[in-house]
mmCIF file of C-alpha atoms in Angstrom:
data_model
loop_
_atom_site.group_PDB
_atom_site.id
_atom_site.type_symbol
_atom_site.label_atom_id
_atom_site.label_comp_id
_atom_site.label_asym_id
_atom_site.label_seq_id
_atom_site.Cartn_x
_atom_site.Cartn_y
_atom_site.Cartn_z
ATOM 1 C CA MET A 228 0.000 0.000 0.000
ATOM 2 C CA THR A 229 1.312 3.442 -0.911
ATOM 3 C CA ALA A 230 1.095 6.642 1.111
ATOM 4 C CA SER A 231 -0.239 8.271 -2.053
ATOM 5 C CA ALA A 232 -4.028 8.206 -2.299
ATOM 6 C CA ILE A 233 -7.199 9.706 -3.782
ATOM 7 C CA TYR A 234 -9.468 11.983 -1.749
ATOM 8 C CA THR A 235 -13.007 12.538 -3.011
ATOM 9 C CA GLY A 236 -15.204 15.182 -1.490
ATOM 10 C CA MET A 237 -16.706 18.637 -1.649
ATOM 11 C CA VAL A 238 -15.377 22.153 -2.168
ATOM 12 C CA VAL A 239 -17.510 24.865 -0.568
ATOM 13 C CA HIS A 240 -16.935 28.639 -0.714
ATOM 14 C CA LYS A 241 -19.066 31.093 1.243
ATOM 15 C CA ARG A 242 -18.687 34.830 0.847
ATOM 16 C CA LEU A 243 -20.107 36.634 3.874
ATOM 17 C CA ARG A 244 -20.131 40.270 2.748
ATOM 18 C CA PRO A 245 -20.796 42.777 1.296
ATOM 19 C CA LYS A 246 -23.047 40.363 -0.654
ATOM 20 C CA ARG A 247 -23.599 36.776 0.420
ATOM 21 C CA HIS A 248 -22.547 34.226 -2.167
ATOM 22 C CA LYS A 249 -21.983 30.459 -2.092
ATOM 23 C CA LEU A 250 -20.622 27.808 -4.417
ATOM 24 C CA ARG A 251 -20.394 24.074 -3.889
ATOM 25 C CA TYR A 252 -19.071 21.301 -6.140
ATOM 26 C CA ARG A 253 -17.723 17.765 -5.949
ATOM 27 C CA VAL A 254 -14.089 17.086 -6.805
ATOM 28 C CA PHE A 255 -11.348 14.563 -6.285
ATOM 29 C CA ALA A 256 -7.748 15.326 -5.423
ATOM 30 C CA LEU A 257 -4.578 13.274 -5.348
ATOM 31 C CA LEU A 258 -2.295 12.975 -2.348
ATOM 32 C CA LEU A 259 1.139 12.287 -3.855
ATOM 33 C CA ASP A 260 4.170 11.283 -1.826
ATOM 34 C CA LEU A 261 7.093 12.910 -3.655
ATOM 35 C CA ASP A 262 9.395 9.968 -2.875
ATOM 36 C CA GLU A 263 6.883 7.561 -4.414
ATOM 37 C CA LEU A 264 6.528 9.419 -7.722
ATOM 38 C CA PRO A 265 9.337 7.530 -9.537
ATOM 39 C CA ARG A 266 7.875 4.195 -8.399
ATOM 40 C CA LEU A 267 4.227 4.768 -9.276
ATOM 41 C CA SER A 268 3.195 2.335 -12.000
ATOM 42 C CA LEU A 269 -0.368 3.145 -12.975
ATOM 43 C CA ARG A 270 -2.098 2.895 -16.319
ATOM 44 C CA TRP A 271 -4.356 5.889 -15.733
ATOM 45 C CA LEU A 272 -1.884 8.253 -14.023
ATOM 46 C CA ALA A 273 1.218 9.407 -15.875
ATOM 47 C CA VAL A 274 4.050 11.206 -14.088
ATOM 48 C CA ASN A 275 5.809 14.019 -15.961
ATOM 49 C CA ARG A 276 4.246 12.936 -19.260
ATOM 50 C CA TRP A 277 0.840 13.030 -20.982
ATOM 51 C CA GLY A 278 -1.947 10.699 -19.902
ATOM 52 C CA LEU A 279 -5.669 10.473 -19.257
ATOM 53 C CA LEU A 280 -4.680 11.718 -15.797
ATOM 54 C CA SER A 281 -1.214 13.073 -15.243
ATOM 55 C CA PHE A 282 0.957 14.887 -12.753
ATOM 56 C CA ARG A 283 3.746 17.216 -13.874
ATOM 57 C CA GLU A 284 6.212 18.723 -11.445
ATOM 58 C CA ARG A 285 6.529 21.768 -13.693
ATOM 59 C CA ASP A 286 2.987 22.787 -12.685
ATOM 60 C CA HIS A 287 4.247 23.526 -9.173
ATOM 61 C CA GLY A 288 7.110 25.093 -7.262
ATOM 62 C CA ASP A 289 9.649 26.754 -9.542
ATOM 63 C CA GLY A 290 8.871 24.414 -12.438
ATOM 64 C CA GLY A 291 11.668 21.943 -11.647
ATOM 65 C CA PRO A 292 11.966 18.898 -9.368
ATOM 66 C CA LEU A 293 9.785 19.406 -6.318
ATOM 67 C CA ARG A 294 11.810 17.691 -3.593
ATOM 68 C CA PRO A 295 14.673 20.241 -3.672
ATOM 69 C CA TRP A 296 12.212 23.116 -4.096
ATOM 70 C CA VAL A 297 10.349 22.088 -0.931
ATOM 71 C CA ALA A 298 13.632 21.635 0.959
ATOM 72 C CA ALA A 299 14.799 25.109 -0.066
ATOM 73 C CA ARG A 300 11.512 26.720 1.005
ATOM 74 C CA LEU A 301 11.729 25.062 4.413
ATOM 75 C CA VAL A 302 15.342 26.188 4.909
ATOM 76 C CA GLU A 303 14.372 29.758 3.973
ATOM 77 C CA ALA A 304 11.595 29.597 6.571
ATOM 78 C CA GLY A 305 13.929 28.154 9.237
ATOM 79 C CA MET A 306 12.075 24.828 9.456
ATOM 80 C CA VAL A 307 13.205 21.217 9.393
ATOM 81 C CA ALA A 308 11.272 18.404 7.702
ATOM 82 C CA ASP A 309 13.594 15.482 6.963
ATOM 83 C CA GLY A 310 10.835 12.944 6.312
ATOM 84 C CA PRO A 311 8.176 12.450 3.620
ATOM 85 C CA VAL A 312 6.584 15.297 1.693
ATOM 86 C CA ARG A 313 3.036 14.657 0.473
ATOM 87 C CA MET A 314 1.126 17.092 -1.690
ATOM 88 C CA LEU A 315 -2.630 17.414 -2.123
ATOM 89 C CA CYS A 316 -3.536 18.662 -5.600
ATOM 90 C CA TYR A 317 -5.694 18.161 -8.661
ATOM 91 C CA PRO A 318 -4.170 16.082 -11.463
ATOM 92 C CA ARG A 319 -4.109 17.092 -15.084
ATOM 93 C CA MET A 320 -7.093 15.615 -16.903
ATOM 94 C CA LEU A 321 -6.553 15.144 -20.648
ATOM 95 C CA GLY A 322 -3.562 17.453 -20.252
ATOM 96 C CA TYR A 323 -5.307 20.339 -18.469
ATOM 97 C CA VAL A 324 -5.302 21.460 -14.854
ATOM 98 C CA PHE A 325 -5.717 24.553 -12.709
ATOM 99 C CA ASN A 326 -4.925 24.200 -9.006
ATOM 100 C CA PRO A 327 -6.249 27.149 -6.979
ATOM 101 C CA LEU A 328 -4.487 25.667 -3.942
ATOM 102 C CA THR A 329 -1.912 22.910 -3.553
ATOM 103 C CA VAL A 330 -1.089 21.839 -0.005
ATOM 104 C CA TYR A 331 2.241 20.196 0.906
ATOM 105 C CA PHE A 332 2.415 18.224 4.158
ATOM 106 C CA CYS A 333 6.048 18.113 5.279
ATOM 107 C CA TYR A 334 6.992 15.497 7.881
ATOM 108 C CA ARG A 335 9.963 14.828 10.122
ATOM 109 C CA ALA A 336 11.805 11.507 9.963
ATOM 110 C CA ASP A 337 9.896 10.342 13.059
ATOM 111 C CA GLY A 338 6.581 10.766 11.202
ATOM 112 C CA SER A 339 5.425 13.934 12.964
ATOM 113 C CA LEU A 340 4.140 16.831 10.876
ATOM 114 C CA SER A 341 6.592 19.735 10.813
ATOM 115 C CA ALA A 342 5.279 22.236 8.271
ATOM 116 C CA VAL A 343 2.603 22.904 5.701
ATOM 117 C CA ILE A 344 3.194 24.771 2.452
ATOM 118 C CA HIS A 345 0.156 26.415 0.891
ATOM 119 C CA GLU A 346 0.901 26.998 -2.789
ATOM 120 C CA VAL A 347 -1.661 29.392 -4.248
ATOM 121 C CA HIS A 348 -2.219 29.779 -7.991
ATOM 122 C CA ASN A 349 -4.108 32.603 -9.677
ATOM 123 C CA THR A 350 -5.607 32.913 -13.143
ATOM 124 C CA HIS A 351 -2.762 35.229 -14.215
ATOM 125 C CA GLY A 352 -0.392 32.246 -14.340
ATOM 126 C CA GLU A 353 1.330 33.199 -11.079
ATOM 127 C CA ARG A 354 1.864 31.136 -7.943
ATOM 128 C CA HIS A 355 3.031 31.853 -4.430
ATOM 129 C CA ALA A 356 3.941 29.675 -1.433
ATOM 130 C CA TYR A 357 3.053 30.363 2.198
ATOM 131 C CA VAL A 358 5.301 28.219 4.427
ATOM 132 C CA LEU A 359 3.861 27.729 7.906
ATOM 133 C CA PRO A 360 4.710 25.603 10.954
ATOM 134 C CA ALA A 361 2.496 22.689 11.936
ATOM 135 C CA GLY A 362 2.104 20.291 14.840
ATOM 136 C CA GLU A 363 0.263 17.158 15.783
ATOM 137 C CA GLY A 364 -3.508 16.820 15.513
ATOM 138 C CA ILE A 365 -5.592 19.611 14.009
ATOM 139 C CA VAL A 366 -3.324 22.243 12.464
ATOM 140 C CA ARG A 367 -4.228 25.869 13.006
ATOM 141 C CA HIS A 368 -2.094 28.677 11.670
ATOM 142 C CA SER A 369 -2.489 32.029 9.930
ATOM 143 C CA CYS A 370 -0.607 34.468 7.736
ATOM 144 C CA ALA A 371 -1.077 37.816 6.065
ATOM 145 C CA LYS A 372 -2.240 37.740 2.459
ATOM 146 C CA THR A 373 0.592 38.869 0.166
ATOM 147 C CA PHE A 374 -0.467 37.475 -3.223
ATOM 148 C CA PHE A 375 -3.282 38.567 -5.551
ATOM 149 C CA VAL A 376 -5.881 35.852 -6.113
ATOM 150 C CA SER A 377 -9.377 37.173 -6.837
ATOM 151 C CA PRO A 378 -10.365 40.563 -8.291
ATOM 152 C CA PHE A 379 -13.258 40.573 -5.801
ATOM 153 C CA MET A 380 -11.075 40.307 -2.693
ATOM 154 C CA PRO A 381 -8.887 43.057 -1.179
ATOM 155 C CA MET A 382 -5.216 42.477 -0.385
ATOM 156 C CA ASP A 383 -5.460 43.732 3.217
ATOM 157 C CA CYS A 384 -6.522 40.326 4.506
ATOM 158 C CA VAL A 385 -5.397 37.460 6.729
ATOM 159 C CA TYR A 386 -5.724 33.737 5.990
ATOM 160 C CA ASN A 387 -6.669 31.544 8.953
ATOM 161 C CA PHE A 388 -6.147 27.835 8.222
ATOM 162 C CA THR A 389 -7.675 24.847 10.019
ATOM 163 C CA ILE A 390 -6.426 21.518 8.678
ATOM 164 C CA SER A 391 -7.010 17.854 9.430
ATOM 165 C CA PRO A 392 -3.910 16.220 7.873
ATOM 166 C CA PRO A 393 -4.380 13.285 5.501
ATOM 167 C CA ALA A 394 -5.536 10.065 7.156
ATOM 168 C CA GLN A 395 -8.782 8.237 6.387
ATOM 169 C CA ASP A 396 -10.087 11.698 5.558
ATOM 170 C CA VAL A 397 -8.603 15.142 5.010
ATOM 171 C CA SER A 398 -9.932 18.666 5.370
ATOM 172 C CA VAL A 399 -8.543 22.106 4.610
ATOM 173 C CA ALA A 400 -10.556 25.116 5.778
ATOM 174 C CA ILE A 401 -9.609 28.748 5.195
ATOM 175 C CA LEU A 402 -11.226 31.724 6.870
ATOM 176 C CA GLU A 403 -10.216 34.956 5.149
ATOM 177 C CA THR A 404 -10.643 38.102 7.210
ATOM 178 C CA ASP A 405 -10.109 41.795 6.605
ATOM 179 C CA PRO A 406 -9.960 44.627 9.174
ATOM 180 C CA ALA A 407 -13.769 44.522 9.449
ATOM 181 C CA GLY A 408 -13.891 40.802 10.270
ATOM 182 C CA PRO A 409 -14.727 37.504 8.518
ATOM 183 C CA LEU A 410 -15.051 37.869 4.760
ATOM 184 C CA LEU A 411 -14.899 34.419 3.137
ATOM 185 C CA THR A 412 -14.682 30.741 4.045
ATOM 186 C CA ALA A 413 -13.306 28.091 1.681
ATOM 187 C CA THR A 414 -13.199 24.390 2.533
ATOM 188 C CA PHE A 415 -12.316 21.038 1.025
ATOM 189 C CA ALA A 416 -13.177 17.820 2.850
ATOM 190 C CA GLY A 417 -12.569 14.426 1.298
ATOM 191 C CA ASP A 418 -12.498 10.693 2.045
ATOM 192 C CA ARG A 419 -9.545 8.457 1.198
ATOM 193 C CA SER A 420 -9.352 5.733 -1.424
ATOM 194 C CA GLU A 421 -6.317 3.682 -2.383
ATOM 195 C CA LEU A 422 -4.455 4.995 -5.426
ATOM 196 C CA THR A 423 -5.228 2.258 -7.944
ATOM 197 C CA ASP A 424 -6.137 2.216 -11.625
ATOM 198 C CA ALA A 425 -9.670 1.109 -10.799
ATOM 199 C CA ALA A 426 -10.133 3.968 -8.333
ATOM 200 C CA LEU A 427 -8.678 6.496 -10.781
ATOM 201 C CA LEU A 428 -11.012 5.368 -13.534
ATOM 202 C CA ARG A 429 -13.997 5.582 -11.187
ATOM 203 C CA ALA A 430 -12.956 9.107 -10.239
ATOM 204 C CA VAL A 431 -12.694 10.172 -13.889
ATOM 205 C CA LEU A 432 -16.106 8.708 -14.736
ATOM 206 C CA ALA A 433 -17.697 10.344 -11.681
ATOM 207 C CA HIS A 434 -16.073 13.743 -12.372
ATOM 208 C CA PRO A 435 -15.800 14.104 -16.172
ATOM 209 C CA LEU A 436 -13.732 17.084 -17.325
ATOM 210 C CA MET A 437 -13.338 18.105 -13.676
ATOM 211 C CA THR A 438 -10.261 20.294 -14.131
ATOM 212 C CA LEU A 439 -11.849 22.216 -16.993
ATOM 213 C CA LYS A 440 -14.984 22.654 -14.869
ATOM 214 C CA VAL A 441 -12.870 24.169 -12.062
ATOM 215 C CA THR A 442 -11.697 26.950 -14.381
ATOM 216 C CA ALA A 443 -15.149 27.374 -15.936
ATOM 217 C CA ALA A 444 -16.701 27.650 -12.466
ATOM 218 C CA ILE A 445 -14.229 30.376 -11.463
ATOM 219 C CA HIS A 446 -15.259 32.510 -14.433
ATOM 220 C CA TRP A 447 -18.983 31.751 -14.084
ATOM 221 C CA GLU A 448 -18.933 32.727 -10.409
ATOM 222 C CA ALA A 449 -17.064 35.907 -11.377
ATOM 223 C CA VAL A 450 -19.900 36.838 -13.718
ATOM 224 C CA LYS A 451 -22.439 36.332 -10.930
ATOM 225 C CA LEU A 452 -20.376 38.459 -8.539
ATOM 226 C CA LEU A 453 -20.183 41.235 -11.134
ATOM 227 C CA LEU A 454 -23.943 41.104 -11.501
ATOM 228 C CA LYS A 455 -24.255 41.453 -7.726
ATOM 229 C CA GLY A 456 -22.278 44.683 -7.982
ATOM 230 C CA LEU A 457 -19.150 43.680 -6.077
ATOM 231 C CA ARG A 458 -16.137 45.940 -6.237
ATOM 232 C CA VAL A 459 -13.323 44.868 -8.564
ATOM 233 C CA TYR A 460 -9.750 45.239 -7.244
ATOM 234 C CA PRO A 461 -6.895 45.660 -9.760
ATOM 235 C CA HIS A 462 -4.369 42.882 -10.230
ATOM 236 C CA THR A 463 -1.215 43.353 -8.182
ATOM 237 C CA PRO A 464 1.613 41.615 -10.076
ATOM 238 C CA LYS A 465 3.512 39.009 -8.098
ATOM 239 C CA LYS A 466 6.813 40.016 -6.544
ATOM 240 C CA GLN A 467 9.947 37.975 -7.262
ATOM 241 C CA SER A 468 9.952 36.152 -3.915
ATOM 242 C CA THR A 469 8.090 32.828 -3.878
ATOM 243 C CA ILE A 470 7.484 32.493 -0.146
ATOM 244 C CA GLY A 471 5.561 34.469 2.381
#
């Protein structure tokens, strides 16, 4: 049995003000142990090449091998994680993917969780990593927002994370606040399945064109927010630094 797995569940976003807005859709995500990537032998999941489902390291980090990129980010943040690194992300489906958020769970050699990296992608083709300490049990940490994501959200915000690390289930919840208080909640909660060809095929059949639907949903929800009269904030280009 591999540490890598499939998590199937629900994404829910709730905007609290100035207009209430909610979206909810079913997805599946892969938990990939970076040390297992070279040994994965699956018909329906290709690694660093094209496939029905595929995972490419170039979609993350600095576009190169991920193990050294993660190690460098942890060193820059003054953290130690000398054990497995497992990332929760969407796969490419028929060559296409957009990952609004990729979460890296970084462990010590003794199996304890040391750090979590939240890698945020925006629709401008930019990505940014927030590297935060973690501990045992439910992980709670926060950081200031330093990277432009949505044109309907201000930059003067704080992300508050509550995470149940991958086990039989996984959950990632984000409460975004501004100086006036809670502004948005975003959650993913999923149940674990073994990473097998049969499970991958079931996931594809249950979620056809899922990755394309993620991008389509982002733009469709944007139209609805415009119609509700929400303020549009200009894009702030990403700074050179990749951590925050």
